[in-house]
CSV table of C-alpha atoms in Angstrom, one decimal:
chain,number,residue,atom,x,y,z
A,1,MET,CA,129.8,119.4,83.7
A,2,ALA,CA,132.6,121.4,82.1
A,3,GLU,CA,133.9,124.5,83.8
A,4,THR,CA,133.0,126.5,80.7
A,5,CYS,CA,129.4,125.3,80.6
A,6,ASN,CA,126.9,128.1,79.7
A,7,HIS,CA,123.9,125.8,80.7
A,8,ASP,CA,122.5,126.0,77.1
A,9,CYS,CA,122.1,122.3,76.5
A,10,ASN,CA,120.4,122.9,73.1
A,11,SER,CA,123.7,124.0,71.6
A,12,CYS,CA,126.0,121.7,73.6
A,13,LYS,CA,127.2,118.3,72.4
A,14,ALA,CA,128.8,117.3,75.8
A,15,ASP,CA,127.5,114.1,77.4
A,16,CYS,CA,127.1,115.1,81.0
A,17,GLY,CA,124.7,114.8,83.9
A,18,GLU,CA,123.5,118.3,83.5
A,19,ARG,CA,122.4,117.6,79.9
A,20,GLU,CA,120.6,114.4,81.0
A,21,LYS,CA,118.8,116.3,83.7
A,22,SER,CA,117.7,119.1,81.3
A,23,LEU,CA,115.7,116.6,79.2
A,24,LEU,CA,113.2,116.1,82.0
A,25,ALA,CA,109.9,117.8,81.4
A,26,PRO,CA,108.5,119.9,84.2
A,27,THR,CA,105.0,119.5,85.6
A,28,ASN,CA,102.6,122.4,85.5
A,29,GLU,CA,102.1,124.6,88.6
A,30,TYR,CA,99.0,122.7,89.6
A,31,SER,CA,100.6,119.2,89.7
A,32,SER,CA,102.8,117.4,92.1
A,33,ILE,CA,103.7,113.8,91.1
A,34,GLY,CA,105.5,111.5,93.5
A,35,ASN,CA,106.3,108.2,91.7
A,36,VAL,CA,106.2,107.6,87.9
A,37,ILE,CA,106.0,103.8,87.1
A,38,GLY,CA,106.3,102.6,83.5
A,39,ILE,CA,104.5,99.5,82.3
A,40,VAL,CA,106.3,98.2,79.2
A,41,SER,CA,106.4,95.2,76.8
A,42,GLY,CA,108.6,94.2,73.9
A,43,LYS,CA,105.6,93.3,71.8
A,44,GLY,CA,101.9,94.0,71.6
A,45,GLY,CA,99.0,91.9,72.8
A,46,VAL,CA,100.5,90.7,76.0
A,47,GLY,CA,98.2,92.5,78.4
A,48,LYS,CA,100.1,95.6,79.3
A,49,THR,CA,97.0,97.7,79.6
A,50,MET,CA,95.4,95.2,81.9
A,51,VAL,CA,98.4,95.1,84.2
A,52,THR,CA,98.6,98.9,84.3
A,53,SER,CA,94.9,99.0,85.2
A,54,MET,CA,95.2,96.4,87.9
A,55,LEU,CA,98.2,97.9,89.6
A,56,SER,CA,96.5,101.3,89.6
A,57,VAL,CA,93.4,99.8,91.2
A,58,LEU,CA,95.6,98.2,93.9
A,59,SER,CA,97.3,101.5,94.5
A,60,ARG,CA,93.9,103.3,94.9
A,61,ARG,CA,92.6,100.6,97.2
A,62,LYS,CA,95.5,101.3,99.5
A,63,GLY,CA,94.4,104.9,99.6
A,64,TYR,CA,97.1,106.4,97.3
A,65,GLU,CA,96.2,109.2,94.9
A,66,THR,CA,96.7,107.5,91.6
A,67,GLY,CA,96.8,108.4,87.9
A,68,ILE,CA,97.3,106.7,84.6
A,69,LEU,CA,99.0,108.3,81.6
A,70,ASP,CA,98.0,106.4,78.5
A,71,ALA,CA,101.1,106.7,76.4
A,72,ASP,CA,99.9,104.2,73.8
A,73,ILE,CA,98.5,107.0,71.7
A,74,THR,CA,97.5,104.9,68.6
A,75,GLY,CA,96.3,101.9,70.6
A,76,ALA,CA,94.7,103.7,73.5
A,77,SER,CA,92.3,101.5,75.6
A,78,ILE,CA,92.6,102.6,79.2
A,79,PRO,CA,89.4,104.6,79.1
A,80,LYS,CA,87.4,101.6,77.9
A,81,VAL,CA,88.8,99.4,80.6
A,82,PHE,CA,87.6,101.9,83.3
A,83,GLY,CA,84.3,102.7,81.5
A,84,CYS,CA,85.2,106.4,81.0
A,85,LYS,CA,83.4,107.7,77.9
A,86,GLU,CA,83.2,111.5,78.4
A,87,MET,CA,85.8,113.6,76.6
A,88,ALA,CA,88.5,115.3,78.6
A,89,GLN,CA,87.9,118.9,79.6
A,90,SER,CA,90.1,122.0,79.8
A,91,ASP,CA,90.4,124.9,82.3
A,92,GLY,CA,91.6,127.1,79.5
A,93,GLN,CA,95.2,126.5,80.3
A,94,ASN,CA,95.6,122.8,81.1
A,95,LEU,CA,93.7,119.6,80.3
A,96,ILE,CA,91.6,118.1,83.2
A,97,PRO,CA,91.9,114.3,83.5
A,98,SER,CA,88.9,112.1,83.7
A,99,VAL,CA,88.2,110.4,87.0
A,100,THR,CA,87.0,106.8,87.5
A,101,LYS,CA,84.4,105.8,89.9
A,102,THR,CA,87.0,105.0,92.6
A,103,GLY,CA,89.0,108.2,92.0
A,104,ILE,CA,91.8,107.2,89.6
A,105,LYS,CA,92.7,110.0,87.2
A,106,LEU,CA,93.1,109.2,83.5
A,107,MET,CA,94.5,110.9,80.5
A,108,SER,CA,94.4,109.2,77.1
A,109,SER,CA,94.2,110.2,73.4
A,110,ASN,CA,90.8,108.5,73.3
A,111,LEU,CA,89.5,111.1,75.8
A,112,LEU,CA,90.2,113.7,73.1
A,113,LEU,CA,88.4,112.0,70.3
A,114,GLU,CA,84.7,112.5,69.5
A,115,GLU,CA,84.5,108.8,68.8
A,116,GLU,CA,86.7,106.2,70.5
A,117,GLY,CA,87.0,104.2,67.3
A,118,LEU,CA,88.6,107.0,65.3
A,119,PRO,CA,92.3,106.3,64.4
A,120,VAL,CA,95.2,108.6,65.4
A,121,LEU,CA,97.2,108.9,62.1
A,122,TRP,CA,100.3,110.6,63.4
A,123,ARG,CA,104.0,110.0,62.9
A,124,GLY,CA,106.5,109.3,65.7
A,125,PRO,CA,107.5,112.9,66.6
A,126,LEU,CA,103.9,114.0,67.0
A,127,LEU,CA,103.1,110.9,69.1
A,128,ALA,CA,106.1,111.6,71.4
A,129,GLY,CA,105.1,115.2,71.7
A,130,MET,CA,101.6,114.3,72.8
A,131,VAL,CA,102.9,112.0,75.5
A,132,LYS,CA,105.1,114.7,76.8
A,133,GLN,CA,102.1,117.1,76.9
A,134,PHE,CA,100.1,114.6,78.8
A,135,TYR,CA,102.7,115.0,81.6
A,136,THR,CA,103.3,118.8,81.4
A,137,ASP,CA,99.9,120.1,80.3
A,138,VAL,CA,97.5,118.0,82.4
A,139,ARG,CA,96.3,119.3,85.7
A,140,TRP,CA,97.1,116.1,87.7
A,141,GLU,CA,97.2,118.0,91.0
A,142,TYR,CA,98.6,115.7,93.7
A,143,LEU,CA,99.5,112.1,92.8
A,144,ASP,CA,101.3,109.5,94.9
A,145,TYR,CA,101.6,107.2,91.8
A,146,LEU,CA,101.4,107.9,88.1
A,147,PHE,CA,101.4,104.7,86.0
A,148,VAL,CA,102.4,105.1,82.4
A,149,ASP,CA,100.9,102.5,80.0
A,150,MET,CA,103.5,102.6,77.2
A,151,PRO,CA,103.2,101.3,73.6
A,152,PRO,CA,105.1,98.1,72.8
A,153,GLY,CA,108.7,98.1,71.5
A,154,THR,CA,111.6,100.5,71.8
A,155,GLY,CA,110.5,103.4,69.5
A,156,ASP,CA,110.0,107.1,69.8
A,157,VAL,CA,107.4,107.1,72.5
A,158,PRO,CA,109.1,104.8,75.0
A,159,LEU,CA,112.3,106.8,74.4
A,160,THR,CA,110.4,110.1,75.1
A,161,VAL,CA,108.9,108.7,78.3
A,162,TYR,CA,112.3,107.5,79.6
A,163,GLN,CA,114.0,110.8,78.8
A,164,SER,CA,111.3,113.3,79.6
A,165,LEU,CA,109.5,111.8,82.6
A,166,PRO,CA,111.1,111.1,86.0
A,167,VAL,CA,110.5,107.3,85.7
A,168,LYS,CA,111.3,105.7,89.0
A,169,GLY,CA,111.1,102.1,87.7
A,170,ILE,CA,109.4,99.9,85.2
A,171,ILE,CA,107.4,96.7,85.1
A,172,ILE,CA,107.8,94.4,82.1
A,173,VAL,CA,104.8,92.5,80.9
A,174,THR,CA,105.2,89.3,78.7
A,175,SER,CA,103.6,86.0,77.9
A,176,PRO,CA,104.7,82.3,78.0
A,177,GLN,CA,105.8,81.8,74.4
A,178,GLU,CA,109.3,80.6,73.6
A,179,LEU,CA,110.3,83.9,72.0
A,180,VAL,CA,109.7,85.7,75.3
A,181,SER,CA,113.4,85.7,76.3
A,182,MET,CA,114.4,87.6,73.2
A,183,ILE,CA,111.5,90.1,73.5
A,184,VAL,CA,112.2,90.7,77.2
A,185,GLU,CA,115.9,91.1,76.4
A,186,LYS,CA,115.2,94.1,74.2
A,187,ALA,CA,113.1,95.8,76.9
A,188,VAL,CA,115.7,95.0,79.5
A,189,HIS,CA,118.6,96.5,77.5
A,190,MET,CA,116.6,99.6,76.7
A,191,ALA,CA,115.9,100.2,80.4
A,192,GLU,CA,119.6,99.6,81.2
A,193,MET,CA,120.7,102.1,78.6
A,194,MET,CA,118.3,104.7,80.0
A,195,HIS,CA,119.4,103.8,83.6
A,196,ILE,CA,115.8,102.9,84.6
A,197,PRO,CA,115.4,100.2,87.4
A,198,ILE,CA,113.3,97.1,86.5
A,199,LEU,CA,111.0,96.4,89.5
A,200,GLY,CA,109.5,93.2,88.2
A,201,ILE,CA,108.1,91.1,85.4
A,202,VAL,CA,104.6,89.9,84.9
A,203,GLU,CA,103.8,86.8,82.8
A,204,ASN,CA,100.2,87.2,81.5
A,205,MET,CA,98.2,84.3,80.2
A,206,SER,CA,100.5,82.1,82.3
A,207,TYR,CA,98.0,79.3,82.8
A,208,PHE,CA,94.3,78.4,82.9
A,209,GLU,CA,92.9,76.9,86.2
A,210,CYS,CA,90.0,74.6,85.8
A,211,PRO,CA,87.1,76.0,87.9
A,212,ASP,CA,86.0,72.4,88.8
A,213,CYS,CA,89.2,70.4,89.6
A,214,LYS,CA,91.6,73.4,90.1
A,215,LYS,CA,94.2,71.8,87.9
A,216,ARG,CA,96.3,74.2,85.9
A,217,TYR,CA,96.9,74.0,82.2
A,218,SER,CA,99.7,75.8,80.3
A,219,ILE,CA,97.6,76.8,77.2
A,220,PHE,CA,100.5,78.8,75.6
A,221,GLY,CA,103.3,76.5,76.7
A,222,GLU,CA,105.2,75.9,79.8
A,223,SER,CA,106.3,78.9,81.7
A,224,HIS,CA,110.0,79.9,81.6
A,225,ILE,CA,109.5,83.2,83.3
A,226,GLU,CA,111.7,82.3,86.4
A,227,GLU,CA,114.6,81.4,84.1
A,228,THR,CA,114.1,84.6,82.2
A,229,ALA,CA,114.0,86.7,85.3
A,230,ASP,CA,117.1,85.0,86.7
A,231,ARG,CA,119.0,85.6,83.4
A,232,PHE,CA,118.3,89.3,83.6
A,233,HIS,CA,118.6,89.6,87.3
A,234,ILE,CA,114.9,90.6,87.8
A,235,GLY,CA,114.1,89.9,91.4
A,236,HIS,CA,110.3,89.9,91.3
A,237,VAL,CA,107.9,87.7,89.2
A,238,ALA,CA,104.1,87.6,89.0
A,239,LYS,CA,101.9,85.4,87.0
A,240,LEU,CA,98.4,86.2,85.7
A,241,PRO,CA,96.1,83.4,84.6
A,242,ILE,CA,93.8,83.2,81.7
A,243,CYS,CA,90.7,84.4,83.6
A,244,PRO,CA,87.4,84.9,81.7
A,245,GLU,CA,86.0,86.9,84.6
A,246,LEU,CA,88.9,89.3,84.6
A,247,VAL,CA,88.7,89.8,80.8
A,248,GLY,CA,84.9,90.3,81.1
A,249,LEU,CA,85.4,93.1,83.7
A,250,CYS,CA,87.9,94.9,81.4
A,251,ASP,CA,85.7,94.5,78.4
A,252,SER,CA,82.7,96.0,80.3
A,253,GLY,CA,84.7,98.9,81.8
A,254,LYS,CA,84.6,97.5,85.3
A,255,VAL,CA,88.2,96.6,86.0
A,256,GLU,CA,88.0,98.3,89.4
A,257,ASP,CA,85.8,95.4,90.6
A,258,PHE,CA,88.4,92.7,90.0
A,259,GLN,CA,89.2,90.3,92.8
A,260,GLY,CA,92.5,88.4,93.0
A,261,GLU,CA,95.9,88.5,94.7
A,262,TRP,CA,98.0,87.9,91.6
A,263,LEU,CA,99.7,91.3,91.7
A,264,ASP,CA,99.6,92.1,95.4
A,265,GLU,CA,103.2,91.2,96.1
A,266,LEU,CA,104.4,93.1,93.0
A,267,PHE,CA,102.6,96.2,94.1
A,268,GLY,CA,104.3,95.8,97.5
A,269,VAL,CA,107.6,95.9,95.7
A,270,ILE,CA,106.6,99.2,94.0
A,271,GLU,CA,105.3,100.6,97.3
A,272,GLN,CA,108.6,99.8,99.1
A,273,PHE,CA,111.0,100.9,96.3
């Protein structure tokens, strides 16, 4: 910070730590949020929402006060996965998050719509502003963990999350296809540019296990996730199978009932970070 700094970052072009700090959005007076964890992907359709939901469920099962901020404004699906259908309420000053049957707090654009199938036809700046408001204007109260389900790619909304929220680390979600390395590379480089630690990588749809013989089949090609993780120095890898039961629970709004140890070790990494 320069000696002549007047602390007015809006009129200053200097690239300093004080300016970077000033971009962080404050929580409201009713909220205290411990750890913000982003769940990201380089492309859509890889299961980012499912991973966000499962990690949140694991967090709640361990007794942590847990919330999910659905930053995928135009593709919001978190409420459906948890079976939350009632619109979000307000106390006159702040939005009140919906609460799932096990006590996970949710805020999503779908909780503000009269019908969940209605599209959100907004441009980038409005979407980014909404995400920021979900952090500042929601009465989260006390949270140990706030998981942020981000939209795919490296556009306005992920940039807003990285700059405005105190993201402690991110989890990258991907799939087994050959183009994975390139997609992951984009997410990795964006995190590095924003100085955000990468806590792990999840390969969804990694394999299908026959319920009879227990043999595993690589439906979408052989996994290269270990090589990808090594290349980008990502220390922790998890693999999610193609599991009809798990998909059925998400489709029916009962993700909190899932059973499986696929992400236990990864949550342990988050817990210890």
